[in-house]
Tab-separated table of C-alpha atoms and ligand atoms in Angstrom:
chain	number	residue	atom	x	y	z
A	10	UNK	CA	27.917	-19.306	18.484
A	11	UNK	CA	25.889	-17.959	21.568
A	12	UNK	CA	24.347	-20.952	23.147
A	13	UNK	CA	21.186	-20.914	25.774
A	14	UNK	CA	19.988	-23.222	28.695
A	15	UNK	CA	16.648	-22.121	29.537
A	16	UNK	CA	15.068	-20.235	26.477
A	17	UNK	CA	11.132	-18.789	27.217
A	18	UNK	CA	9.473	-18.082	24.152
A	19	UNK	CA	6.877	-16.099	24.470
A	20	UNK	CA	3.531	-16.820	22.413
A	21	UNK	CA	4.709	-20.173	21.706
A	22	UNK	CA	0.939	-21.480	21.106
A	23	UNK	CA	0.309	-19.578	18.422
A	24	UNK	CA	1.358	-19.968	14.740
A	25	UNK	CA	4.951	-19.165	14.184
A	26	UNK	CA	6.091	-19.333	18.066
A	27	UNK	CA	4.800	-23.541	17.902
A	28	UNK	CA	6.675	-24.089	14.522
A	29	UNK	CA	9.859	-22.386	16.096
A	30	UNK	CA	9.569	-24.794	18.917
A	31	UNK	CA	8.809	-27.880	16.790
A	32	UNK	CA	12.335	-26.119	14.359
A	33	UNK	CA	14.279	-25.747	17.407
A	34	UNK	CA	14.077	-28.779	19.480
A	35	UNK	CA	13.943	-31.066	15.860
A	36	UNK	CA	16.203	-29.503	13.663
A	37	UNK	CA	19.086	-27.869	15.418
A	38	UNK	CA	20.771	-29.404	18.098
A	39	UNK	CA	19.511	-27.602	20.819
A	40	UNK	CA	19.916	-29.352	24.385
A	41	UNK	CA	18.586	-27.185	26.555
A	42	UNK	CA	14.748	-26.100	28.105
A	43	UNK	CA	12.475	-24.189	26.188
A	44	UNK	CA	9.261	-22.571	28.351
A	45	UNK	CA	6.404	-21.495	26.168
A	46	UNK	CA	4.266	-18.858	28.148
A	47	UNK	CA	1.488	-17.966	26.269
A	48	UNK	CA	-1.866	-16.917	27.360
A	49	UNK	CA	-4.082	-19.160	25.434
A	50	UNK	CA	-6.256	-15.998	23.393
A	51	UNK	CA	-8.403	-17.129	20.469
A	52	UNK	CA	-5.108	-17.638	18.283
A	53	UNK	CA	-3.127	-19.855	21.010
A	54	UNK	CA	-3.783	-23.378	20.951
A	55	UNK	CA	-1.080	-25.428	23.348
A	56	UNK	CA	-2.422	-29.143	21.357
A	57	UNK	CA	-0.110	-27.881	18.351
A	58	UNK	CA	2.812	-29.079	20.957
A	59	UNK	CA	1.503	-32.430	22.061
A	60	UNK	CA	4.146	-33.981	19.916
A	61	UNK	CA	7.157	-32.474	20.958
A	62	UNK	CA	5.969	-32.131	24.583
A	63	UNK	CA	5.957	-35.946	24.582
A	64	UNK	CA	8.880	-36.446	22.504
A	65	UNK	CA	11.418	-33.630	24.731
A	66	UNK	CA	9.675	-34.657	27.754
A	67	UNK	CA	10.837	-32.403	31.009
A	68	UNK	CA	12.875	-30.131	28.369
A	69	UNK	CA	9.419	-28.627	26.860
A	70	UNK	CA	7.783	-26.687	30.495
A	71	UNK	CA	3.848	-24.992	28.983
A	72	UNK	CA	3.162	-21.946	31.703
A	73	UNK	CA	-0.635	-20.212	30.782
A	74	UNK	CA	0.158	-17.125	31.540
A	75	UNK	CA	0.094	-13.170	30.658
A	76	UNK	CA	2.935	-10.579	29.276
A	77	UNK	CA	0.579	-8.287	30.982
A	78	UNK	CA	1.006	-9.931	34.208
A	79	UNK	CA	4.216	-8.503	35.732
A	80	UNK	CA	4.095	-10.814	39.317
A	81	UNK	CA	3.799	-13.478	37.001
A	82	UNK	CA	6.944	-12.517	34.623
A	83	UNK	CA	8.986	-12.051	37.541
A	84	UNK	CA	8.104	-15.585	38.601
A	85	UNK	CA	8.800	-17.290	35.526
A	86	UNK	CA	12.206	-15.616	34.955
A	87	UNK	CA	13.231	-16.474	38.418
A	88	UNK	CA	11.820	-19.858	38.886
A	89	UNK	CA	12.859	-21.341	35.629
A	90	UNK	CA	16.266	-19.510	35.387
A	91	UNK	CA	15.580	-18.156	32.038
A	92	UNK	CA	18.862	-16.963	30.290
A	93	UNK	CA	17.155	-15.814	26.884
A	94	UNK	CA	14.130	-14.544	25.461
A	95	UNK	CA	12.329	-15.183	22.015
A	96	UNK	CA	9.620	-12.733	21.726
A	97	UNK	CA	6.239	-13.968	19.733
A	98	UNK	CA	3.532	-12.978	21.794
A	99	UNK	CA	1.475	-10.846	20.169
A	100	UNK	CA	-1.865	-9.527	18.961
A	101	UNK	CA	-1.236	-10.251	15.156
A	102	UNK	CA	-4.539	-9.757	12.987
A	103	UNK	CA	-4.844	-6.160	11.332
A	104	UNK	CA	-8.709	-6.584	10.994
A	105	UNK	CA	-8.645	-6.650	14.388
A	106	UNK	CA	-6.488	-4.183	15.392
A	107	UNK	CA	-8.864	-2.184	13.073
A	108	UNK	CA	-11.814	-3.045	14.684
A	109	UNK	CA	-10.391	-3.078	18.400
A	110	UNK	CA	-7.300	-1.255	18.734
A	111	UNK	CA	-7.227	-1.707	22.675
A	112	UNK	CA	-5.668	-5.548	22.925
A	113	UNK	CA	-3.096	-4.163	20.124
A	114	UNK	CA	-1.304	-1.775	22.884
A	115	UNK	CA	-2.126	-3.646	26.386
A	116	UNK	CA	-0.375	-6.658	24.469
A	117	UNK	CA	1.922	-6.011	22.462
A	118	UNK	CA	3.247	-2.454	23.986
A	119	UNK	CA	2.989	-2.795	27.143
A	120	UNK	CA	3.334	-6.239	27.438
A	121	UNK	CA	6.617	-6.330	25.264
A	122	UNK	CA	7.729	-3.510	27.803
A	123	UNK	CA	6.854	-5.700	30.895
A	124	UNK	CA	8.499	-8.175	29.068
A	125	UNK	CA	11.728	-6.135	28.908
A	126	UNK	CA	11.506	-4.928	32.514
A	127	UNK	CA	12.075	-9.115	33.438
A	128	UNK	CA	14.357	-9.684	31.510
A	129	UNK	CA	16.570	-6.982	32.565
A	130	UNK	CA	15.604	-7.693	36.332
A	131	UNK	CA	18.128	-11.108	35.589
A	132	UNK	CA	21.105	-8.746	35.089
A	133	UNK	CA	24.246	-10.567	33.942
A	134	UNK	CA	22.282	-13.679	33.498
A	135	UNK	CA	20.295	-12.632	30.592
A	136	UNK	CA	22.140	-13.584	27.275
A	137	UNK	CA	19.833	-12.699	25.049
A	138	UNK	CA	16.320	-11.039	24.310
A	139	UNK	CA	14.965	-11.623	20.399
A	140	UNK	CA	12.044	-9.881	19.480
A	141	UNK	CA	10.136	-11.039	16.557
A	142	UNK	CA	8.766	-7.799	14.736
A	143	UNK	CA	6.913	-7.057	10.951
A	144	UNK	CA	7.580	-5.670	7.800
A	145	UNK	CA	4.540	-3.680	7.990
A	146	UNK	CA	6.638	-1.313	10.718
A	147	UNK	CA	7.966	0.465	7.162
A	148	UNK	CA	4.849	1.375	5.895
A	149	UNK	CA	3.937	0.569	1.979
A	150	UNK	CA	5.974	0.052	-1.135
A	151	UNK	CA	5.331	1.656	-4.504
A	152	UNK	CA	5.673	-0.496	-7.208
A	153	UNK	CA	9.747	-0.748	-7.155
A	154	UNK	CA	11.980	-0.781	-4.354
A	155	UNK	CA	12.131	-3.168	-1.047
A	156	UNK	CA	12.453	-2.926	2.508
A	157	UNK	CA	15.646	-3.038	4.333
A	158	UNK	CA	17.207	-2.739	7.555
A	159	UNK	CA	17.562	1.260	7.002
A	160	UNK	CA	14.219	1.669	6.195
A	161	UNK	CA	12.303	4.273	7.863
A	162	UNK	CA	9.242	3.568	10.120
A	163	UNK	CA	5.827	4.453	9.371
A	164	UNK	CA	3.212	2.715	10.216
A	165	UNK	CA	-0.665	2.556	8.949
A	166	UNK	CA	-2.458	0.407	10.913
A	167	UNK	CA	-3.389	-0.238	14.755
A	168	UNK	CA	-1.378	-3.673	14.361
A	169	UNK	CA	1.725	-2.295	12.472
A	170	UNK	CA	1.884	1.272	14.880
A	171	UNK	CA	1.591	-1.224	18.251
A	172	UNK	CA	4.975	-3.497	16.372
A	173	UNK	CA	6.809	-0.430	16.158
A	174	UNK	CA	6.138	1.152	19.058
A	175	UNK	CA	7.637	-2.490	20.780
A	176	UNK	CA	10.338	-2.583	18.432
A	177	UNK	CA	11.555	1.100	19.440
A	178	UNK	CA	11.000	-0.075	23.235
A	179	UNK	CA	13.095	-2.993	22.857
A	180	UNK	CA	16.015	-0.670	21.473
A	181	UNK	CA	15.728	1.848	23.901
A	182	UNK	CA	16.285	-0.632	26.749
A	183	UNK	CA	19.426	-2.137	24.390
A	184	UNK	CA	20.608	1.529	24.161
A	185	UNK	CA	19.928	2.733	27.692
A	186	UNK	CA	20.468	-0.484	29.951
A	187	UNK	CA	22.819	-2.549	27.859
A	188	UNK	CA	19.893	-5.281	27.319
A	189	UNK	CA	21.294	-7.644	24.592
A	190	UNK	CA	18.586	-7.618	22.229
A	191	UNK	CA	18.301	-9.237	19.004
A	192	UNK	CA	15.706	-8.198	16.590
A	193	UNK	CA	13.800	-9.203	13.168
A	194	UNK	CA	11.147	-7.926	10.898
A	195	UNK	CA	9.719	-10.669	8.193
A	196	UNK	CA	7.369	-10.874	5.695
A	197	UNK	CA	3.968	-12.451	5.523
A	198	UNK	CA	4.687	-16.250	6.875
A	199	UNK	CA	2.452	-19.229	5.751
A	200	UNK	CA	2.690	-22.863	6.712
A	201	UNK	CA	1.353	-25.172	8.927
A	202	UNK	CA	-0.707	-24.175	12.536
A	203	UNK	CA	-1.248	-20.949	10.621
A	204	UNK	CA	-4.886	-19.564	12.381
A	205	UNK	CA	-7.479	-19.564	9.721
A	206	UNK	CA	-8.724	-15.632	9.999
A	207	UNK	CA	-4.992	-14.905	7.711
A	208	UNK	CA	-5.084	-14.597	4.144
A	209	UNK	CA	-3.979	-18.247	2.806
A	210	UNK	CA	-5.223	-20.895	5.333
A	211	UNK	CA	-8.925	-18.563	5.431
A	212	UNK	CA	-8.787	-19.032	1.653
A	213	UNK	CA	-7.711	-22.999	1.928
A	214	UNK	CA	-10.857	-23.809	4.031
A	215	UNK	CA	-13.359	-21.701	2.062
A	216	UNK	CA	-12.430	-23.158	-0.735
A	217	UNK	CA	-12.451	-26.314	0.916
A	218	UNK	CA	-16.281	-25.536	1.803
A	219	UNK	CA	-17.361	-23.808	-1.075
A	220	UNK	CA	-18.161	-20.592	0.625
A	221	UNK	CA	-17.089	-17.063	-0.897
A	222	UNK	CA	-13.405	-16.062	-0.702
A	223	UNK	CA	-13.594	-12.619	0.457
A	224	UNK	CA	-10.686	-10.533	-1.786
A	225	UNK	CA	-10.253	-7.301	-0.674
A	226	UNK	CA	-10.896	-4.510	-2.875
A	227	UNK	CA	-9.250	-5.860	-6.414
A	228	UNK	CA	-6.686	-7.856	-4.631
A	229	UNK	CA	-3.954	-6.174	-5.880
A	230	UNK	CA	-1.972	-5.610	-3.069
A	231	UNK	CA	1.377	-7.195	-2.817
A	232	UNK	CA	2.494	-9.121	-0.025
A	233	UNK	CA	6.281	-11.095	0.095
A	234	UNK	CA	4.832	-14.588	1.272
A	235	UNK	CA	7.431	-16.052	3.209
A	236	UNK	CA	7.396	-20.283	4.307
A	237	UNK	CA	7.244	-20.669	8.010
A	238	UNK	CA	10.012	-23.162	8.411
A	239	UNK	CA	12.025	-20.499	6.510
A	240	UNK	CA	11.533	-17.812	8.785
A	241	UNK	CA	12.273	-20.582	11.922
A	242	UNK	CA	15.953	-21.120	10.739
A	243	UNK	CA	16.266	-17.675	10.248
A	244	UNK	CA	15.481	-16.684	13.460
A	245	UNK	CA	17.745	-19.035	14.901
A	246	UNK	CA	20.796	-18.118	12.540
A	247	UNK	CA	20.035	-14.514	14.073
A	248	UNK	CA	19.758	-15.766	17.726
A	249	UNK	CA	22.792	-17.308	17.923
A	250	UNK	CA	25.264	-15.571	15.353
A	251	UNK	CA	23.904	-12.001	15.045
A	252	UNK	CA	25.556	-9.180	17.235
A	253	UNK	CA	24.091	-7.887	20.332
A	254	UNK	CA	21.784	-4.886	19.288
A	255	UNK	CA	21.447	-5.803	15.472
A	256	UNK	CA	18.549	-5.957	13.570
A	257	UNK	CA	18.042	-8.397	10.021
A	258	UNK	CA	15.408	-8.559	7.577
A	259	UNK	CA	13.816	-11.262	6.525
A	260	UNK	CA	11.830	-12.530	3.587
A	261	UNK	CA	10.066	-14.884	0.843
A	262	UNK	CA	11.512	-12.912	-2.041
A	263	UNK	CA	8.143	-14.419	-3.589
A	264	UNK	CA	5.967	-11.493	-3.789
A	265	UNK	CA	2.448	-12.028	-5.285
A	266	UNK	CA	-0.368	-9.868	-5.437
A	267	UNK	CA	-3.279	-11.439	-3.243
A	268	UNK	CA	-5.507	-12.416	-6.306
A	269	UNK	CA	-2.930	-14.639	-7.596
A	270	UNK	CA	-2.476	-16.062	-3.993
A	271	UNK	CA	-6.125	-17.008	-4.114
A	272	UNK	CA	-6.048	-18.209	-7.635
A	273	UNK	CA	-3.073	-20.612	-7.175
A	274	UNK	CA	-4.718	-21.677	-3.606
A	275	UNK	CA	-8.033	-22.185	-5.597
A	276	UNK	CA	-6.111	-24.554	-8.350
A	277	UNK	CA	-4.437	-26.174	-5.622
A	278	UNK	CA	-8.003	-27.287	-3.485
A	279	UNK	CA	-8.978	-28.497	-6.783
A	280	UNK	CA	-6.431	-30.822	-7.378
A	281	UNK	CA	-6.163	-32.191	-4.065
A	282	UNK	CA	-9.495	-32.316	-2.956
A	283	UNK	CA	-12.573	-33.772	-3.520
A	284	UNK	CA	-14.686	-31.886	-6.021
A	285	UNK	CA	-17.536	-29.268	-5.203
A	286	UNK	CA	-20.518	-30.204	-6.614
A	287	UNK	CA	-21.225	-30.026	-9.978
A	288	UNK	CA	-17.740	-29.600	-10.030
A	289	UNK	CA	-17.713	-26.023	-9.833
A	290	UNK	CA	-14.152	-24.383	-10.189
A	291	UNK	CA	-13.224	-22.504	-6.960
A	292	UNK	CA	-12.422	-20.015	-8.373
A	293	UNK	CA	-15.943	-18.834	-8.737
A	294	UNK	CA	-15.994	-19.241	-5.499
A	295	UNK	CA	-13.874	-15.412	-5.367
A	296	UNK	CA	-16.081	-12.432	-3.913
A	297	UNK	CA	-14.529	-8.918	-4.484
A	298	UNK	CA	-15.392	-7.480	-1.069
A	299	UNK	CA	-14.643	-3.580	0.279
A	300	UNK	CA	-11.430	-2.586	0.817
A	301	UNK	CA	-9.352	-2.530	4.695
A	302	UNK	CA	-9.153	0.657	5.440
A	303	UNK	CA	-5.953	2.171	5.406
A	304	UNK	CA	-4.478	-1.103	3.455
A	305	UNK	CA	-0.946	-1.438	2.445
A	306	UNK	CA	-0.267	-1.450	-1.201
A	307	UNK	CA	2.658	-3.471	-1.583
A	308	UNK	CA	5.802	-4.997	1.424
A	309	UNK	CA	8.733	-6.457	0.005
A	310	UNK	CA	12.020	-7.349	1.784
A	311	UNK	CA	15.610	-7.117	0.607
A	312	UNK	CA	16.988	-9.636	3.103
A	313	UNK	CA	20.554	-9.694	1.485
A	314	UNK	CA	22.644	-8.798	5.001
A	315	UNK	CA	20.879	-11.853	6.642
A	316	UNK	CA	22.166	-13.847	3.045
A	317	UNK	CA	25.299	-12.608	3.110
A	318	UNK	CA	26.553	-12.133	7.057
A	319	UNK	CA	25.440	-16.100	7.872
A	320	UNK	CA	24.881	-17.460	4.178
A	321	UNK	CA	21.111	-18.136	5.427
A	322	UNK	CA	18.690	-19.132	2.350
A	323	UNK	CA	14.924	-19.595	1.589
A	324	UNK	CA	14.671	-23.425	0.912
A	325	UNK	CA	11.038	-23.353	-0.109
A	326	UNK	CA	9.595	-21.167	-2.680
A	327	UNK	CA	5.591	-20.120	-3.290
A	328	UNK	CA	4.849	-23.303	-5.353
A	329	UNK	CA	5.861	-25.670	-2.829
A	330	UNK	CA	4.974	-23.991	-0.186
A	331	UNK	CA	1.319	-23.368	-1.036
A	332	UNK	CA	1.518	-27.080	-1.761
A	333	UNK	CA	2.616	-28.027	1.363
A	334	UNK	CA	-0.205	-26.000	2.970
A	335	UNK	CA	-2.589	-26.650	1.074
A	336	UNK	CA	-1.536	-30.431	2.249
A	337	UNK	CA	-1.375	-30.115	5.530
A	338	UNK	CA	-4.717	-28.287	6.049
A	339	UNK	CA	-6.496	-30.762	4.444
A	340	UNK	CA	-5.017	-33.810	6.435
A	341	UNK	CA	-5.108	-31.576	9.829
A	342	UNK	CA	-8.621	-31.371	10.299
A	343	UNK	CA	-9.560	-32.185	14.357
A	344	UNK	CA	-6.438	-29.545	14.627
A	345	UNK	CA	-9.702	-27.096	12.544
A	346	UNK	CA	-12.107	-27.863	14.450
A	347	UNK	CA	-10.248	-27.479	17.570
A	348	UNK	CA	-9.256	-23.851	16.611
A	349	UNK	CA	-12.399	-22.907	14.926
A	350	UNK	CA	-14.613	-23.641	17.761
A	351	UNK	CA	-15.659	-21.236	20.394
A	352	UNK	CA	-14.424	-17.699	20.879
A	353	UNK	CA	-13.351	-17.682	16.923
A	354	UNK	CA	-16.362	-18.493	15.766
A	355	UNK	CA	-18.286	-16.080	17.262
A	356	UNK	CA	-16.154	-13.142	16.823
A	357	UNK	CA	-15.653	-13.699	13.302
A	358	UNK	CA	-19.974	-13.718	13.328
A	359	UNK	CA	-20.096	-10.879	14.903
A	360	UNK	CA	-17.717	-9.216	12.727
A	361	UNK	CA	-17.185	-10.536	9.526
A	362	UNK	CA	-21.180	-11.156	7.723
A	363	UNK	CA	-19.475	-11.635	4.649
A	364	UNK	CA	-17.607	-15.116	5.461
B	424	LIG	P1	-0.576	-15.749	16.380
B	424	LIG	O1	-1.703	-14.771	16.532
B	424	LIG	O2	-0.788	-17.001	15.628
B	424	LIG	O3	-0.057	-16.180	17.819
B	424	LIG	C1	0.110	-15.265	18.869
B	424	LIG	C2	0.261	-16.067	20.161
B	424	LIG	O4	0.476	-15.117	21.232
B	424	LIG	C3	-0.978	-16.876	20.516
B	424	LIG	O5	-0.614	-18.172	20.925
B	424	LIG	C4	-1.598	-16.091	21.679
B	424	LIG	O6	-2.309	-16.924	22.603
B	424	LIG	C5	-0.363	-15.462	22.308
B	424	LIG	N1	-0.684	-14.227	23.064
B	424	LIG	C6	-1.444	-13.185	22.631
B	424	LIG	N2	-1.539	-12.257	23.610
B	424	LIG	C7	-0.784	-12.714	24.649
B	424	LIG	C8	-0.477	-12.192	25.929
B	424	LIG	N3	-0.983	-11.022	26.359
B	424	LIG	N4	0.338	-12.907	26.744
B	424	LIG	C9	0.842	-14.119	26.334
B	424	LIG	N5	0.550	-14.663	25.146
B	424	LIG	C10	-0.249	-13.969	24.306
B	424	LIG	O7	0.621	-14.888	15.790
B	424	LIG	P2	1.783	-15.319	14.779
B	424	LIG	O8	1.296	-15.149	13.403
B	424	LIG	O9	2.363	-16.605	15.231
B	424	LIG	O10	2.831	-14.127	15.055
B	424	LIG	C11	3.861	-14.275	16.027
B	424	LIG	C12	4.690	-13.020	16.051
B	424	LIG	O11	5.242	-12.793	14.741
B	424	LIG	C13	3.924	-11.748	16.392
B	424	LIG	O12	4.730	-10.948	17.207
B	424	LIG	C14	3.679	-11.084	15.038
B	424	LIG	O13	3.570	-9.682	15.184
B	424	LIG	C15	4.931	-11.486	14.292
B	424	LIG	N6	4.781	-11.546	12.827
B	424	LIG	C16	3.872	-12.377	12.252
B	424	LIG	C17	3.781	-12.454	10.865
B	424	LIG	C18	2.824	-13.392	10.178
B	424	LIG	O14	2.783	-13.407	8.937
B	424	LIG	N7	2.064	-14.198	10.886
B	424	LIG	C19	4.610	-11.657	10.060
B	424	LIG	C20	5.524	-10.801	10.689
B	424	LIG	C21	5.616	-10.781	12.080
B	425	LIG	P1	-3.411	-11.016	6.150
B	425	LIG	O1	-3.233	-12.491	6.041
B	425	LIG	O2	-4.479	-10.499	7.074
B	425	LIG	O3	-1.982	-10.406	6.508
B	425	LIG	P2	-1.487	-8.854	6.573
B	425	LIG	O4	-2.667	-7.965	6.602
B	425	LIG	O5	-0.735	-8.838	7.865
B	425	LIG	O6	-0.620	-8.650	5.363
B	425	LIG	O7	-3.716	-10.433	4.699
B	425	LIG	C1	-2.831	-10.630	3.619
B	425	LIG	C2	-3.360	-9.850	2.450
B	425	LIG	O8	-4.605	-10.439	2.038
B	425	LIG	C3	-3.685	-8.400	2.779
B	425	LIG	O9	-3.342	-7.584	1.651
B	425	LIG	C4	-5.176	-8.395	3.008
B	425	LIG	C5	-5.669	-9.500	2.107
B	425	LIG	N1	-6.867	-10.243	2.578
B	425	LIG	C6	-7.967	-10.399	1.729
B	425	LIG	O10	-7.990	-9.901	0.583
B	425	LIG	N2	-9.038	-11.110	2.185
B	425	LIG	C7	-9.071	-11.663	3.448
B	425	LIG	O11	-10.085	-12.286	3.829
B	425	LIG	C8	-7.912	-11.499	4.290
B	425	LIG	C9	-7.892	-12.085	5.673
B	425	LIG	C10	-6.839	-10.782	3.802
């Protein structure tokens, strides 16, 4: 088992970098320092922490800072002796890399290859560097087949082409300098702290609301939906059992085409919350909108090396998940309003008439 002392997690405000915080200092033993740099964009928000930061105490160290800031990387690797890296930080919406490509390079290429410069600037000291990628690197799925390990790139969108182009950086500096890198490419995630612009918690409040629930096209395209917890203790299996250089799959294996998602999400609101008036079923509430362009038909993950090299297993499936979420959203609501104020807001205005 590789072990770390001073792990910096990158991104660790936003949705899946503050659950793999939350995962790693309650669930698996972990004694050492974790330092969450994250620069606080629209999708960052550092109160999702308050717990833990109060619970670890001096073990949990928040820096507001910028991948794209290399004086400040060098800083942070030196000053809080950072042995390994796990890589969130990212740009992560595909509307908006659609709509504003820029961000999608400056961030997540360049600033995964400053990134990599820092953390081979520690030499000898560096243990490890994980770098959390996307299924959407492989392109789209017909109707059979899955994703794997060996599956060829191709991306489609802004979003998907500026993963790739980080994941092939973080190789080449494996394969050139001897960096010990670690990667993964999952699935959709849901869960809790999830931003609501993404599919499922945009859907949750909505419905909550009773405003439309935007489908694109007619929401037939498959995604592999994949519980955030899940993807937390697979990331960790991978960080400290995988081999220097590998790279694992991971998924839901609960694929559902996006109308279902929204019915089930729908059915779910209805149970658990209080009625819209009239009692109108939410799911009247769904508005076939146009298509994104350039949308993926179908990701699906065969994630059978990570299940067989470590034994790791999903332990919550699309019924309780959506359950869960469905849960937590509606007892989370100052953590909303928090997230929904501001920047958010108006971008999504600007951007989005039909919401
Ligand atoms: P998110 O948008 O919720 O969070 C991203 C975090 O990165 C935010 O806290 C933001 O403030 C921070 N950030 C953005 N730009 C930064 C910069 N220049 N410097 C420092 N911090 C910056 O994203 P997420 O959904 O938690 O995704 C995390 C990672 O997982 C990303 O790399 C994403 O590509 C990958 N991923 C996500 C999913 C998913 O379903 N959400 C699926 C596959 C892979
Ligand atoms: P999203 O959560 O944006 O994730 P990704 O694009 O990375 O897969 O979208 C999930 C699916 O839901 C995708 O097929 C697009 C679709 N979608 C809608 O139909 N309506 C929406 O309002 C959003 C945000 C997504």
């Amino acid at each position: 088992m590789r072990s770390f002392h001073n792990l910096l997690v990158t991104g660790g405000a936003g949705f899946i970098g503050s659950n793999f915080i939350r995962y790693v200092f309650g669930q698996t033993g972990y004694d050492g320092r974790i330092i969450n740099l994250d620069a606080l964009t629209y999708a960052g928000n550092p109160a999702s922490l308050d717990d833990i930061a109060q619970a670890v105490g001096g073990r949990y160290v928040f820096v507001h800072g910028d991948i794209r800031d290399t004086a400040l990387l060098a800083d942070v690797f030196e000053r809080y002796a950072v042995d390994a890296v796990c890589h969130f930080a990212a740009e992560s919406h595909v509307d908006r890399s659609i709509l504003a490509p820029d961000d999608f390079v400056q961030t997540n290429v360049v600033g995964t290859c400053n990134l990599l410069q820092a953390a081979r600037a520690r030499g000898d000291k560096l243990t490890l560097f994980h770098h959390i990628s996307t299924d959407e690197v492989f392109g789209s799925l017909g109707p059979d087949g899955f994703f794997s390990e060996t599956t060829p790139y191709c991306p489609h969108s802004p979003y998907s082409a500026s993963k790739a182009a980080s994941d092939h950086f973080v190789r080449a500096f494996h394969d050139t300098y001897g960096l010990p890198v670690t990667l993964t490419n999952c699935s959709n995630n849901y869960g809790p702290y999830q931003f609501p612009e993404k599919l499922i918690p945009l859907m949750i409040l909505n419905a909550l609301e009773g405003k439309p629930l935007p489908v694109y096209g007619q929401g037939l395209n498959v995604r592999d939906w994949l519980y955030v917890e899940d993807h937390c203790s697979a990331i960790w299996t991978v960080m400290t059992q995988a081999a220097v250089g590998s790279t694992y799959c991971i998924g839901g294996r609960s694929e559902l085409p996006n109308i279902e998602v929204v019915r089930r999400i729908c059915a779910l609101v209805d149970r658990l919350a209080p009625p819209l008036p009239g009692g109108q079923a939410r799911e009247t509430l769904i508005t076939h909108v146009p298509d994104r362009p350039g949308h993926d038909a179908r990701y699906a993950i065969d994630c059978s090396r990570l299940e067989q090299d470590f034994g790791w297993k999903q332990t919550v499936d699309a019924a309780a998940g959506f359950e869960k979420t469905v849960r937590w959203y509606l007892e989370h609501s100052a953590w909303i309003e928090t997230v929904r104020s501001g920047e958010y807001r108006s971008w999504l205005e600007r951007n989005y008439a039909h919401r």
